[in-house]
Short mmCIF file of C-alpha atoms in Angstrom, two decimals:
data_model
loop_
_atom_site.label_atom_id
_atom_site.label_comp_id
_atom_site.label_asym_id
_atom_site.label_seq_id
_atom_site.Cartn_x
_atom_site.Cartn_y
_atom_site.Cartn_z
CA MET A 1 99.23 113.04 140.20
CA SER A 2 99.31 116.84 139.97
CA THR A 3 97.22 119.62 138.56
CA THR A 4 97.34 121.05 135.06
CA PRO A 5 96.04 124.23 133.54
CA ALA A 6 95.02 122.63 130.28
CA THR A 7 91.97 123.56 128.29
CA ALA A 8 90.11 122.64 125.14
CA GLN A 9 87.97 125.08 123.21
CA ASN A 10 85.05 124.28 120.95
CA PRO A 11 85.53 120.64 120.04
CA GLU A 12 84.68 120.30 116.34
CA THR A 13 83.54 117.04 114.73
CA GLY A 14 83.49 116.00 111.07
CA THR A 15 86.37 118.21 109.93
CA ALA A 16 88.34 117.26 106.82
CA ARG A 17 91.35 116.58 109.04
CA VAL A 18 89.42 114.24 111.32
CA LYS A 19 87.95 112.40 108.30
CA ARG A 20 91.19 112.10 106.36
CA GLY A 21 93.14 111.46 109.54
CA MET A 22 90.98 108.42 110.27
CA ALA A 23 92.15 106.84 107.00
CA GLU A 24 95.78 107.66 107.89
CA GLN A 25 95.38 105.44 110.96
CA LEU A 26 94.37 102.48 108.76
CA LYS A 27 97.56 102.57 106.69
CA GLY A 28 99.59 99.41 106.41
CA GLY A 29 96.47 97.48 107.32
CA VAL A 30 93.87 95.18 105.80
CA ILE A 31 90.14 95.94 105.67
CA MET A 32 88.03 92.81 105.24
CA ASP A 33 84.54 92.29 103.78
CA VAL A 34 82.26 90.51 106.23
CA VAL A 35 78.58 89.58 106.02
CA ASN A 36 77.84 88.70 109.65
CA ALA A 37 79.11 89.05 113.22
CA GLU A 38 80.89 85.70 113.14
CA GLN A 39 82.97 86.66 110.10
CA ALA A 40 83.66 90.08 111.67
CA LYS A 41 85.14 88.34 114.71
CA ILE A 42 87.32 86.13 112.52
CA ALA A 43 88.56 89.26 110.75
CA GLU A 44 89.32 91.05 114.02
CA ASP A 45 91.06 87.96 115.41
CA ALA A 46 93.23 87.88 112.29
CA GLY A 47 94.38 91.48 112.82
CA ALA A 48 92.17 93.42 110.40
CA VAL A 49 92.30 97.20 110.96
CA ALA A 50 88.61 97.49 110.04
CA VAL A 51 85.77 95.45 108.58
CA MET A 52 83.43 96.29 105.70
CA ALA A 53 79.88 95.20 106.50
CA LEU A 54 77.87 94.09 103.48
CA GLU A 55 74.99 91.78 102.74
CA ARG A 56 76.75 89.59 100.20
CA VAL A 57 80.41 89.53 99.23
CA PRO A 58 80.98 90.69 95.64
CA ALA A 59 81.46 87.13 94.37
CA ASP A 60 77.93 86.30 95.52
CA ILE A 61 76.52 89.55 94.11
CA ARG A 62 77.94 88.45 90.75
CA LYS A 63 76.49 84.98 91.10
CA ASP A 64 73.04 85.99 92.37
CA GLY A 65 72.49 89.05 90.18
CA GLY A 66 69.62 91.41 90.98
CA VAL A 67 69.90 94.82 92.60
CA ALA A 68 72.59 95.07 95.28
CA ARG A 69 71.74 97.56 98.02
CA MET A 70 72.89 98.86 101.39
CA SER A 71 72.87 96.18 104.10
CA ASP A 72 70.15 95.50 106.64
CA PRO A 73 70.59 97.83 109.67
CA ASP A 74 70.20 94.87 112.04
CA MET A 75 73.10 93.13 110.35
CA ILE A 76 75.25 96.27 110.61
CA ASP A 77 74.32 96.69 114.29
CA GLY A 78 75.24 93.07 114.88
CA ILE A 79 78.69 93.62 113.38
CA ILE A 80 79.24 96.91 115.23
CA ASN A 81 78.42 95.13 118.49
CA ALA A 82 80.62 92.12 117.70
CA VAL A 83 83.95 93.91 117.18
CA SER A 84 85.92 96.82 118.65
CA ILE A 85 87.72 97.79 115.42
CA PRO A 86 86.20 100.33 112.97
CA VAL A 87 83.21 99.20 110.91
CA MET A 88 82.64 100.45 107.37
CA ALA A 89 79.57 99.87 105.19
CA LYS A 90 78.62 100.42 101.56
CA SER A 91 76.04 102.74 100.03
CA ARG A 92 75.01 102.73 96.39
CA ILE A 93 76.60 105.41 94.20
CA GLY A 94 74.47 108.56 94.47
CA HIS A 95 72.15 107.06 97.09
CA PHE A 96 72.70 109.72 99.72
CA VAL A 97 69.79 108.47 101.83
CA GLU A 98 71.46 105.09 102.26
CA ALA A 99 74.51 107.08 103.33
CA GLN A 100 72.38 109.08 105.80
CA VAL A 101 71.13 105.81 107.26
CA LEU A 102 74.66 104.44 107.58
CA GLN A 103 75.73 107.63 109.35
CA ALA A 104 72.76 107.32 111.71
CA LEU A 105 73.78 103.72 112.46
CA GLY A 106 77.19 104.98 113.55
CA VAL A 107 79.42 103.27 110.99
CA ASP A 108 82.96 104.67 110.96
CA TYR A 109 83.40 104.98 107.18
CA ILE A 110 80.99 104.84 104.23
CA ASP A 111 82.11 103.22 100.97
CA GLU A 112 80.14 104.77 98.08
CA SER A 113 80.68 101.64 96.07
CA GLU A 114 80.41 100.48 92.49
CA VAL A 115 79.94 96.95 93.84
CA LEU A 116 76.35 97.88 94.67
CA THR A 117 73.91 98.83 91.90
CA PRO A 118 74.21 102.59 91.25
CA ALA A 119 71.20 104.69 92.28
CA ASP A 120 72.18 107.75 90.22
CA GLU A 121 73.92 107.44 86.87
CA VAL A 122 74.98 111.10 86.80
CA ASN A 123 75.77 112.27 90.33
CA HIS A 124 77.70 110.80 93.21
CA SER A 125 76.65 111.74 96.76
CA ASP A 126 77.75 115.10 98.17
CA LYS A 127 80.10 113.72 100.77
CA TRP A 128 80.86 117.09 102.38
CA ALA A 129 77.34 117.00 103.83
CA PHE A 130 78.26 114.14 106.19
CA THR A 131 80.09 113.81 109.49
CA THR A 132 80.99 110.22 108.61
CA PRO A 133 83.92 110.06 106.19
CA PHE A 134 83.68 108.39 102.76
CA VAL A 135 85.95 106.15 100.74
CA CYS A 136 85.38 105.90 96.97
CA GLY A 137 86.79 103.79 94.17
CA ALA A 138 88.79 105.17 91.24
CA THR A 139 90.38 103.79 88.09
CA ASN A 140 92.58 106.82 87.35
CA LEU A 141 93.70 110.13 88.85
CA GLY A 142 90.93 112.25 87.33
CA GLU A 143 88.28 110.00 88.83
CA ALA A 144 90.04 110.01 92.21
CA LEU A 145 90.18 113.81 92.23
CA ARG A 146 86.51 114.15 91.24
CA ARG A 147 85.61 111.99 94.22
CA ILE A 148 87.88 114.04 96.51
CA ALA A 149 86.23 117.23 95.19
CA GLU A 150 82.89 115.71 96.25
CA GLY A 151 84.30 115.15 99.74
CA ALA A 152 85.82 111.66 99.70
CA ALA A 153 88.40 111.36 102.51
CA MET A 154 90.02 108.17 101.21
CA ILE A 155 90.45 106.60 97.77
CA ARG A 156 90.79 102.95 96.77
CA SER A 157 91.50 101.44 93.39
CA LYS A 158 88.35 99.85 92.01
CA GLY A 159 89.88 96.70 90.64
CA GLU A 160 87.24 94.18 89.65
CA ALA A 161 85.51 93.07 92.85
CA GLY A 162 84.39 89.50 93.32
CA THR A 163 86.69 88.03 90.68
CA GLY A 164 89.66 86.96 92.81
CA ASN A 165 91.71 88.35 89.94
CA VAL A 166 94.14 91.14 90.79
CA VAL A 167 94.73 92.29 87.22
CA GLU A 168 92.30 95.22 87.29
CA ALA A 169 93.50 96.43 90.71
CA VAL A 170 97.04 96.47 89.27
CA ARG A 171 95.84 98.36 86.19
CA HIS A 172 94.07 101.01 88.27
CA MET A 173 96.84 101.42 90.84
CA ARG A 174 99.46 101.78 88.11
CA GLN A 175 97.24 104.26 86.26
CA ILE A 176 96.69 106.45 89.33
CA ARG A 177 100.39 106.41 90.24
CA THR A 178 101.51 107.06 86.67
CA ASP A 179 99.07 109.96 86.36
CA ILE A 180 100.50 111.44 89.58
CA ARG A 181 104.11 111.06 88.43
CA ARG A 182 103.26 112.65 85.09
CA LEU A 183 101.84 115.72 86.86
CA GLY A 184 105.17 116.09 88.63
CA THR A 185 106.93 116.60 85.29
CA LEU A 186 104.75 119.54 84.23
CA ASP A 187 105.48 123.21 84.83
CA GLU A 188 102.91 125.48 86.47
CA THR A 189 101.53 126.76 83.19
CA GLU A 190 100.85 123.24 81.97
CA LEU A 191 98.79 122.33 85.04
CA PHE A 192 95.74 124.23 83.76
CA VAL A 193 95.36 122.07 80.70
CA ALA A 194 96.29 118.99 82.75
CA ALA A 195 93.29 119.76 84.96
CA LYS A 196 91.12 120.07 81.86
CA ASN A 197 92.35 116.73 80.52
CA LEU A 198 91.91 115.00 83.86
CA GLN A 199 88.45 116.56 84.20
CA ALA A 200 89.37 117.47 87.74
CA PRO A 201 89.46 120.75 89.71
CA TYR A 202 92.62 122.78 89.05
CA GLU A 203 93.29 123.37 92.77
CA LEU A 204 93.42 119.62 93.45
CA VAL A 205 95.57 118.97 90.39
CA LYS A 206 98.02 121.62 91.59
CA GLU A 207 98.04 120.12 95.07
CA VAL A 208 98.81 116.63 93.75
CA ALA A 209 101.57 117.98 91.49
CA GLY A 210 103.18 119.58 94.57
CA LEU A 211 102.71 116.64 96.95
CA GLY A 212 103.58 113.85 94.51
CA LYS A 213 100.69 111.90 96.03
CA LEU A 214 96.96 112.19 96.59
CA PRO A 215 95.90 114.53 99.40
CA VAL A 216 94.11 111.52 100.96
CA VAL A 217 95.10 107.94 101.68
CA LEU A 218 95.16 105.53 98.73
CA PHE A 219 94.26 101.86 99.30
CA SER A 220 93.90 99.01 96.86
CA ALA A 221 90.74 96.98 96.33
CA GLY A 222 89.13 94.60 93.91
CA GLY A 223 90.52 91.12 93.29
CA VAL A 224 93.09 90.55 96.06
CA ALA A 225 93.00 86.82 96.95
CA THR A 226 96.45 85.86 98.27
CA PRO A 227 99.17 87.28 100.57
CA ALA A 228 101.30 87.85 97.48
CA ASP A 229 98.46 89.81 95.83
CA ALA A 230 98.29 92.09 98.87
CA ALA A 231 102.07 92.57 98.90
CA LEU A 232 102.03 93.27 95.15
CA MET A 233 99.53 96.08 95.62
CA MET A 234 101.62 97.52 98.47
CA GLN A 235 104.78 97.41 96.36
CA LEU A 236 102.86 99.19 93.60
CA GLY A 237 102.16 102.05 96.00
CA ALA A 238 98.95 101.17 97.83
CA GLU A 239 98.96 102.33 101.46
CA GLY A 240 96.77 99.42 102.56
CA VAL A 241 94.46 96.78 101.17
CA PHE A 242 90.76 95.94 101.04
CA VAL A 243 90.06 92.23 100.70
CA GLY A 244 86.55 91.25 99.72
CA SER A 245 85.53 87.80 98.57
CA GLY A 246 89.14 86.57 98.71
CA ILE A 247 88.99 85.64 102.39
CA PHE A 248 85.57 84.18 103.06
CA LYS A 249 85.36 82.46 99.67
CA SER A 250 88.58 80.56 100.39
CA GLY A 251 89.17 77.21 102.06
CA ASP A 252 90.46 78.49 105.42
CA PRO A 253 89.34 82.09 106.00
CA ALA A 254 90.94 82.60 109.44
CA GLN A 255 94.37 81.45 108.29
CA ARG A 256 94.21 83.29 104.98
CA ALA A 257 93.07 86.51 106.69
CA ALA A 258 95.97 86.38 109.16
CA ALA A 259 98.42 85.61 106.35
CA ILE A 260 97.26 88.61 104.30
CA VAL A 261 97.65 90.87 107.34
CA LYS A 262 101.25 89.73 107.83
CA ALA A 263 102.08 90.02 104.14
CA THR A 264 100.74 93.57 104.10
CA THR A 265 103.05 94.65 106.94
CA PHE A 266 106.10 92.87 105.44
CA TYR A 267 105.11 93.54 101.82
CA ASP A 268 108.73 94.10 100.82
CA ASP A 269 110.12 90.93 102.46
CA PRO A 270 109.65 87.91 100.14
CA LYS A 271 110.79 85.53 102.87
CA VAL A 272 107.94 86.56 105.16
CA ILE A 273 105.48 86.41 102.25
CA ALA A 274 106.70 82.90 101.42
CA ASP A 275 106.34 81.78 105.05
CA VAL A 276 102.81 83.10 105.45
CA SER A 277 101.74 81.67 102.08
CA ARG A 278 102.24 78.06 103.24
CA GLY A 279 99.35 75.78 104.13
CA LEU A 280 96.55 78.20 103.41
CA GLY A 281 94.32 75.70 101.64
CA GLU A 282 92.44 76.64 98.53
CA ALA A 283 92.22 80.22 97.30
CA MET A 284 88.93 81.38 95.80
CA VAL A 285 88.53 80.02 92.30
CA GLY A 286 88.42 83.36 90.53
CA ILE A 287 87.21 84.68 87.21
CA ASN A 288 89.17 85.74 84.17
CA CYS A 289 88.37 89.40 83.71
CA ASP A 290 88.71 89.32 79.91
CA THR A 291 85.76 86.93 79.71
CA LEU A 292 83.57 89.28 81.75
CA PRO A 293 80.96 91.04 79.63
CA GLU A 294 81.05 94.85 79.78
CA SER A 295 77.75 94.92 81.66
CA GLU A 296 79.25 92.84 84.46
CA ARG A 297 82.30 95.04 84.98
CA TYR A 298 81.72 96.94 88.19
CA ALA A 299 84.68 99.22 87.56
CA ASN A 300 82.72 100.90 84.75
CA ARG A 301 80.18 102.13 87.30
CA GLY A 302 80.85 105.65 88.55
CA TRP A 303 82.46 108.32 86.41
CA MET B 1 124.81 111.81 122.60
CA SER B 2 125.24 113.44 119.23
CA ALA B 3 123.11 116.45 118.43
CA ILE B 4 121.05 114.41 116.00
CA PRO B 5 119.50 111.41 117.74
CA THR B 6 118.20 108.44 115.77
CA ILE B 7 114.55 107.80 116.53
CA GLY B 8 112.64 104.78 115.31
CA VAL B 9 108.98 104.72 114.39
CA LEU B 10 107.31 101.37 115.03
CA ALA B 11 106.20 100.47 111.49
CA LEU B 12 103.93 97.47 111.96
CA GLN B 13 100.84 99.47 111.02
CA GLY B 14 99.52 103.04 111.27
CA ASP B 15 100.46 106.60 110.36
CA VAL B 16 104.20 105.91 110.27
CA ARG B 17 105.04 108.35 107.46
CA GLU B 18 103.57 111.34 109.32
CA HIS B 19 105.66 110.59 112.43
CA LEU B 20 108.82 110.12 110.34
CA ALA B 21 108.20 113.53 108.73
CA ALA B 22 107.44 115.24 112.06
CA LEU B 23 110.56 113.76 113.72
CA THR B 24 112.74 114.83 110.81
CA ALA B 25 111.31 118.35 111.03
CA ALA B 26 111.99 118.31 114.77
CA GLY B 27 115.70 117.60 114.20
CA ALA B 28 115.98 113.82 114.55
CA GLN B 29 117.10 111.15 112.16
CA ALA B 30 113.92 109.09 111.78
CA VAL B 31 113.82 105.45 110.73
CA PRO B 32 111.00 102.90 110.48
CA VAL B 33 111.51 99.77 112.65
CA ARG B 34 109.69 96.46 112.18
CA ARG B 35 112.22 93.83 113.31
CA PRO B 36 113.86 93.18 116.70
CA ALA B 37 117.34 93.64 115.24
CA GLU B 38 116.45 97.15 114.07
CA LEU B 39 115.91 98.27 117.67
CA ALA B 40 119.65 98.18 118.34
CA GLY B 41 120.33 101.29 116.27
CA ILE B 42 117.82 103.66 117.82
CA ASP B 43 118.02 106.13 120.71
CA GLY B 44 114.26 106.52 121.08
CA LEU B 45 111.01 105.16 119.68
CA VAL B 46 107.71 106.57 118.49
CA ILE B 47 104.66 104.32 118.47
CA PRO B 48 102.30 105.78 115.88
CA GLY B 49 98.56 106.06 115.65
CA GLY B 50 96.79 103.10 114.10
CA GLU B 51 94.69 100.17 115.19
CA SER B 52 96.07 99.08 118.56
CA THR B 53 94.67 95.53 118.32
CA THR B 54 96.42 95.00 114.98
CA MET B 55 99.67 96.49 116.25
CA SER B 56 99.58 94.33 119.37
CA LYS B 57 98.96 91.18 117.36
CA LEU B 58 101.77 91.89 114.88
CA ALA B 59 104.18 92.80 117.68
CA VAL B 60 103.56 89.40 119.27
CA ILE B 61 103.71 87.40 116.02
CA PHE B 62 106.92 88.99 114.80
CA GLY B 63 108.69 88.79 118.16
CA MET B 64 108.81 92.55 118.77
CA LEU B 65 106.88 92.73 122.03
CA GLU B 66 109.47 91.40 124.47
CA PRO B 67 112.43 93.28 122.92
CA LEU B 68 110.34 96.47 123.05
CA ARG B 69 109.44 95.85 126.69
CA GLU B 70 113.11 95.28 127.52
CA ARG B 71 114.29 98.47 125.81
CA VAL B 72 111.55 100.58 127.40
CA ALA B 73 112.21 99.04 130.83
CA ALA B 74 115.92 99.82 130.35
CA GLY B 75 115.10 103.50 129.91
CA MET B 76 114.80 104.05 126.16
CA PRO B 77 112.62 107.13 125.62
CA ALA B 78 109.33 106.41 123.85
CA TYR B 79 106.41 108.50 122.67
CA GLY B 80 103.02 107.11 121.70
CA SER B 81 100.11 108.92 120.01
CA CYS B 82 96.60 107.43 120.18
CA ALA B 83 97.17 103.69 119.59
CA GLY B 84 100.73 104.39 120.75
CA MET B 85 99.37 105.71 124.05
CA ILE B 86 97.49 102.43 124.46
CA MET B 87 100.69 100.49 123.73
CA LEU B 88 102.56 102.38 126.49
CA ALA B 89 99.86 101.90 129.13
CA ASP B 90 100.43 99.43 131.96
CA LYS B 91 96.69 98.65 131.90
CA ILE B 92 93.92 99.15 129.36
CA LEU B 93 90.12 99.05 129.36
CA ASP B 94 87.83 98.11 126.44
CA GLY B 95 90.65 96.32 124.66
CA ARG B 96 90.50 92.78 123.31
CA ASP B 97 91.04 90.00 125.85
CA ASP B 98 94.25 88.93 124.12
CA GLN B 99 95.54 92.47 123.62
CA GLU B 100 99.12 93.03 124.82
CA THR B 101 100.81 96.35 125.54
CA ILE B 102 104.45 97.27 125.90
CA GLY B 103 103.58 99.17 129.06
CA GLY B 104 105.89 101.44 131.01
CA ILE B 105 103.54 104.23 131.99
CA ASP B 106 101.67 103.63 135.22
CA MET B 107 98.18 104.53 133.98
CA ILE B 108 94.89 102.98 132.91
CA VAL B 109 93.87 103.94 129.37
CA ARG B 110 90.40 103.41 127.95
CA ARG B 111 90.39 102.47 124.27
CA ASN B 112 87.95 104.27 121.87
CA ALA B 113 86.87 106.24 124.94
CA PHE B 114 85.41 109.23 123.10
CA GLY B 115 83.23 107.04 120.88
CA ARG B 116 83.10 106.09 117.22
CA GLN B 117 84.36 108.05 114.22
CA ASN B 118 81.33 110.39 114.20
CA GLU B 119 82.46 111.58 117.65
CA SER B 120 86.05 112.16 116.51
CA PHE B 121 86.94 115.83 116.95
CA GLU B 122 89.49 118.62 116.93
CA ALA B 123 90.13 120.84 119.94
CA ALA B 124 92.89 123.18 121.07
CA VAL B 125 94.96 121.62 123.86
CA GLU B 126 97.31 123.43 126.24
CA ILE B 127 100.24 121.17 127.16
CA THR B 128 102.44 121.67 130.22
CA GLY B 129 106.02 122.15 129.09
CA ILE B 130 105.12 123.30 125.57
CA GLY B 131 105.13 127.07 125.08
CA GLY B 132 103.66 129.19 122.31
CA GLY B 133 99.98 128.53 122.94
CA PRO B 134 97.79 125.46 122.63
CA VAL B 135 98.42 122.76 120.03
CA GLU B 136 95.68 121.60 117.68
CA GLY B 137 94.50 118.30 119.08
CA VAL B 138 93.15 115.85 116.50
CA PHE B 139 91.25 113.08 118.34
CA ILE B 140 90.31 110.08 116.17
CA ARG B 141 88.39 107.26 117.90
CA ALA B 142 90.79 108.32 120.60
CA PRO B 143 91.63 106.78 123.95
CA TRP B 144 91.70 108.74 127.20
CA VAL B 145 93.61 108.29 130.42
CA GLU B 146 91.22 106.95 133.01
CA SER B 147 93.63 107.13 135.96
CA THR B 148 97.31 107.67 136.63
CA GLY B 149 99.80 106.33 139.14
CA GLU B 150 101.97 108.47 141.37
CA ARG B 151 104.94 108.61 139.03
CA THR B 152 102.83 109.72 136.08
CA GLU B 153 102.61 113.44 135.38
CA VAL B 154 99.50 114.80 133.68
CA LEU B 155 100.50 117.18 130.87
CA ALA B 156 97.11 118.07 129.40
CA ARG B 157 93.42 117.87 130.10
CA LEU B 158 90.32 118.76 128.14
CA GLU B 159 87.95 121.36 129.60
CA ASP B 160 85.95 118.68 131.37
CA GLY B 161 89.09 117.42 133.09
CA THR B 162 89.71 114.39 130.84
CA VAL B 163 93.42 113.54 130.81
CA VAL B 164 94.79 113.45 127.23
CA ALA B 165 98.58 113.75 127.62
CA VAL B 166 100.98 112.31 130.20
CA ARG B 167 104.66 111.89 130.90
CA SER B 168 106.43 109.38 133.09
CA GLY B 169 110.20 109.67 133.11
CA ASN B 170 111.36 109.07 129.54
CA LEU B 171 107.91 108.09 128.31
CA LEU B 172 105.40 110.45 126.70
CA ALA B 173 101.87 109.75 125.46
CA THR B 174 99.04 111.75 123.86
CA SER B 175 95.45 110.75 123.04
CA PHE B 176 95.63 112.99 119.97
CA HIS B 177 97.71 113.08 116.78
CA PRO B 178 100.20 115.99 116.56
CA GLU B 179 101.71 114.21 113.54
CA LEU B 180 98.65 115.17 111.48
CA THR B 181 98.87 118.92 112.07
CA GLY B 182 102.22 120.20 110.77
CA ASP B 183 102.88 121.65 114.27
CA HIS B 184 106.01 119.86 115.47
CA ARG B 185 106.23 121.11 119.07
CA VAL B 186 105.25 117.79 120.65
CA HIS B 187 107.84 115.99 118.53
CA GLU B 188 110.42 118.66 119.46
CA LEU B 189 109.67 117.98 123.13
CA PHE B 190 110.23 114.27 122.53
CA VAL B 191 113.45 114.80 120.56
CA ASP B 192 114.69 116.88 123.51
CA MET B 193 113.77 114.06 125.88
CA VAL B 194 115.81 111.65 123.73
CA ARG B 195 118.80 114.03 123.65
CA THR B 196 118.66 114.49 127.43
CA ALA B 197 118.36 110.76 128.06
CA GLY B 198 121.47 110.14 125.96
#
């Protein structure tokens, strides 16, 4: 029906608002690691808000060793063609050419990830240079703000990927949230030295102190294996959850994936979490993080 | 109705917090709703941006879809942005085969119509019925309106004629996300619609 006078001037892509806004749309959702089109379809069927395309899930990277790199473009294409939800993919830390390739492939988000073997032990990629938005891991507020200063449009806790053990994700989420709350108790004069101590830009520190939250979305990642794990991270302040090895290293991936999606929406309703936790079969076996040698702790990668 | 209507934001998944904040700024009492029983207390509903396939699935699983259809069919005002627009469409294209919508607006909406995230964009959009100049339109893997029925009024188009905002009776939908901009005029329009409907 009818006519309208409407107009649009100069459409602009790749703005900070479009990049950060994309992550806002994922909130309350679960992003699942997948290594092929078939797994991507299972994830989408289960209600994932996005999938993370990678060559091996972190548990297999741990087992196999060697250098972990960006995935094969054919594999990423296969996943993009298999599902209609957003597709993310990982680049190595500081490997901006892998990131350029991922952008050229049309992925919706790039994870500059400590799960892959770092390519640069000093610098992360300059994420402002890309149209595709980036998510990065962090273990504390200073690290999160350094990544945001480099252009990250979304932050996730690092946790300890591929362990099926949520303890490190809890540690990092609590640390980030505690750091934020602490900033809220400082007066304006004290924010300068807070920025120095956090090793983060003053402007971002001031912004976080005012907002009481990060200026970008904060998800949890690294060790979530059960619906209760996902709900725990949500109750601790995560705005959504990445699940890596926890789904496709378990006995019944489709059921477990759907259960984690439901538990993430009703994270504060123990009755729902109890219901969805029934009959899921075996969870991934998991690794005790305190027996992991320092060199095998992915969370120590990135700085 | 009282001067301050209570408006729910469907909180299954998506940018719920931004809509709650925008509705509050626009003069409503805003509450998240996830369960059928929570629908009883609201005068209007916002369906946020998010992943429409996830929202559809959760609405079915948790028994929200039919109660939502009943309320909307009975005249409850509703506003959907992006995924919310998809949820209010009578028919969708490029959705999943099993994807359900609440429906209510006689239109066909194409999901992810503008492309992937790299094609996501911002553009100024002039909206019929909203004064004070164009709003900043934030389009994120956004849908567009492919065609509209006779009862559906087009409120905004892009320069190339693409329809990105519509109204049909008490129902309002935009392809873009006013909740991300801090400009509350679209939410003010919707709060007015809820007041008038009451």
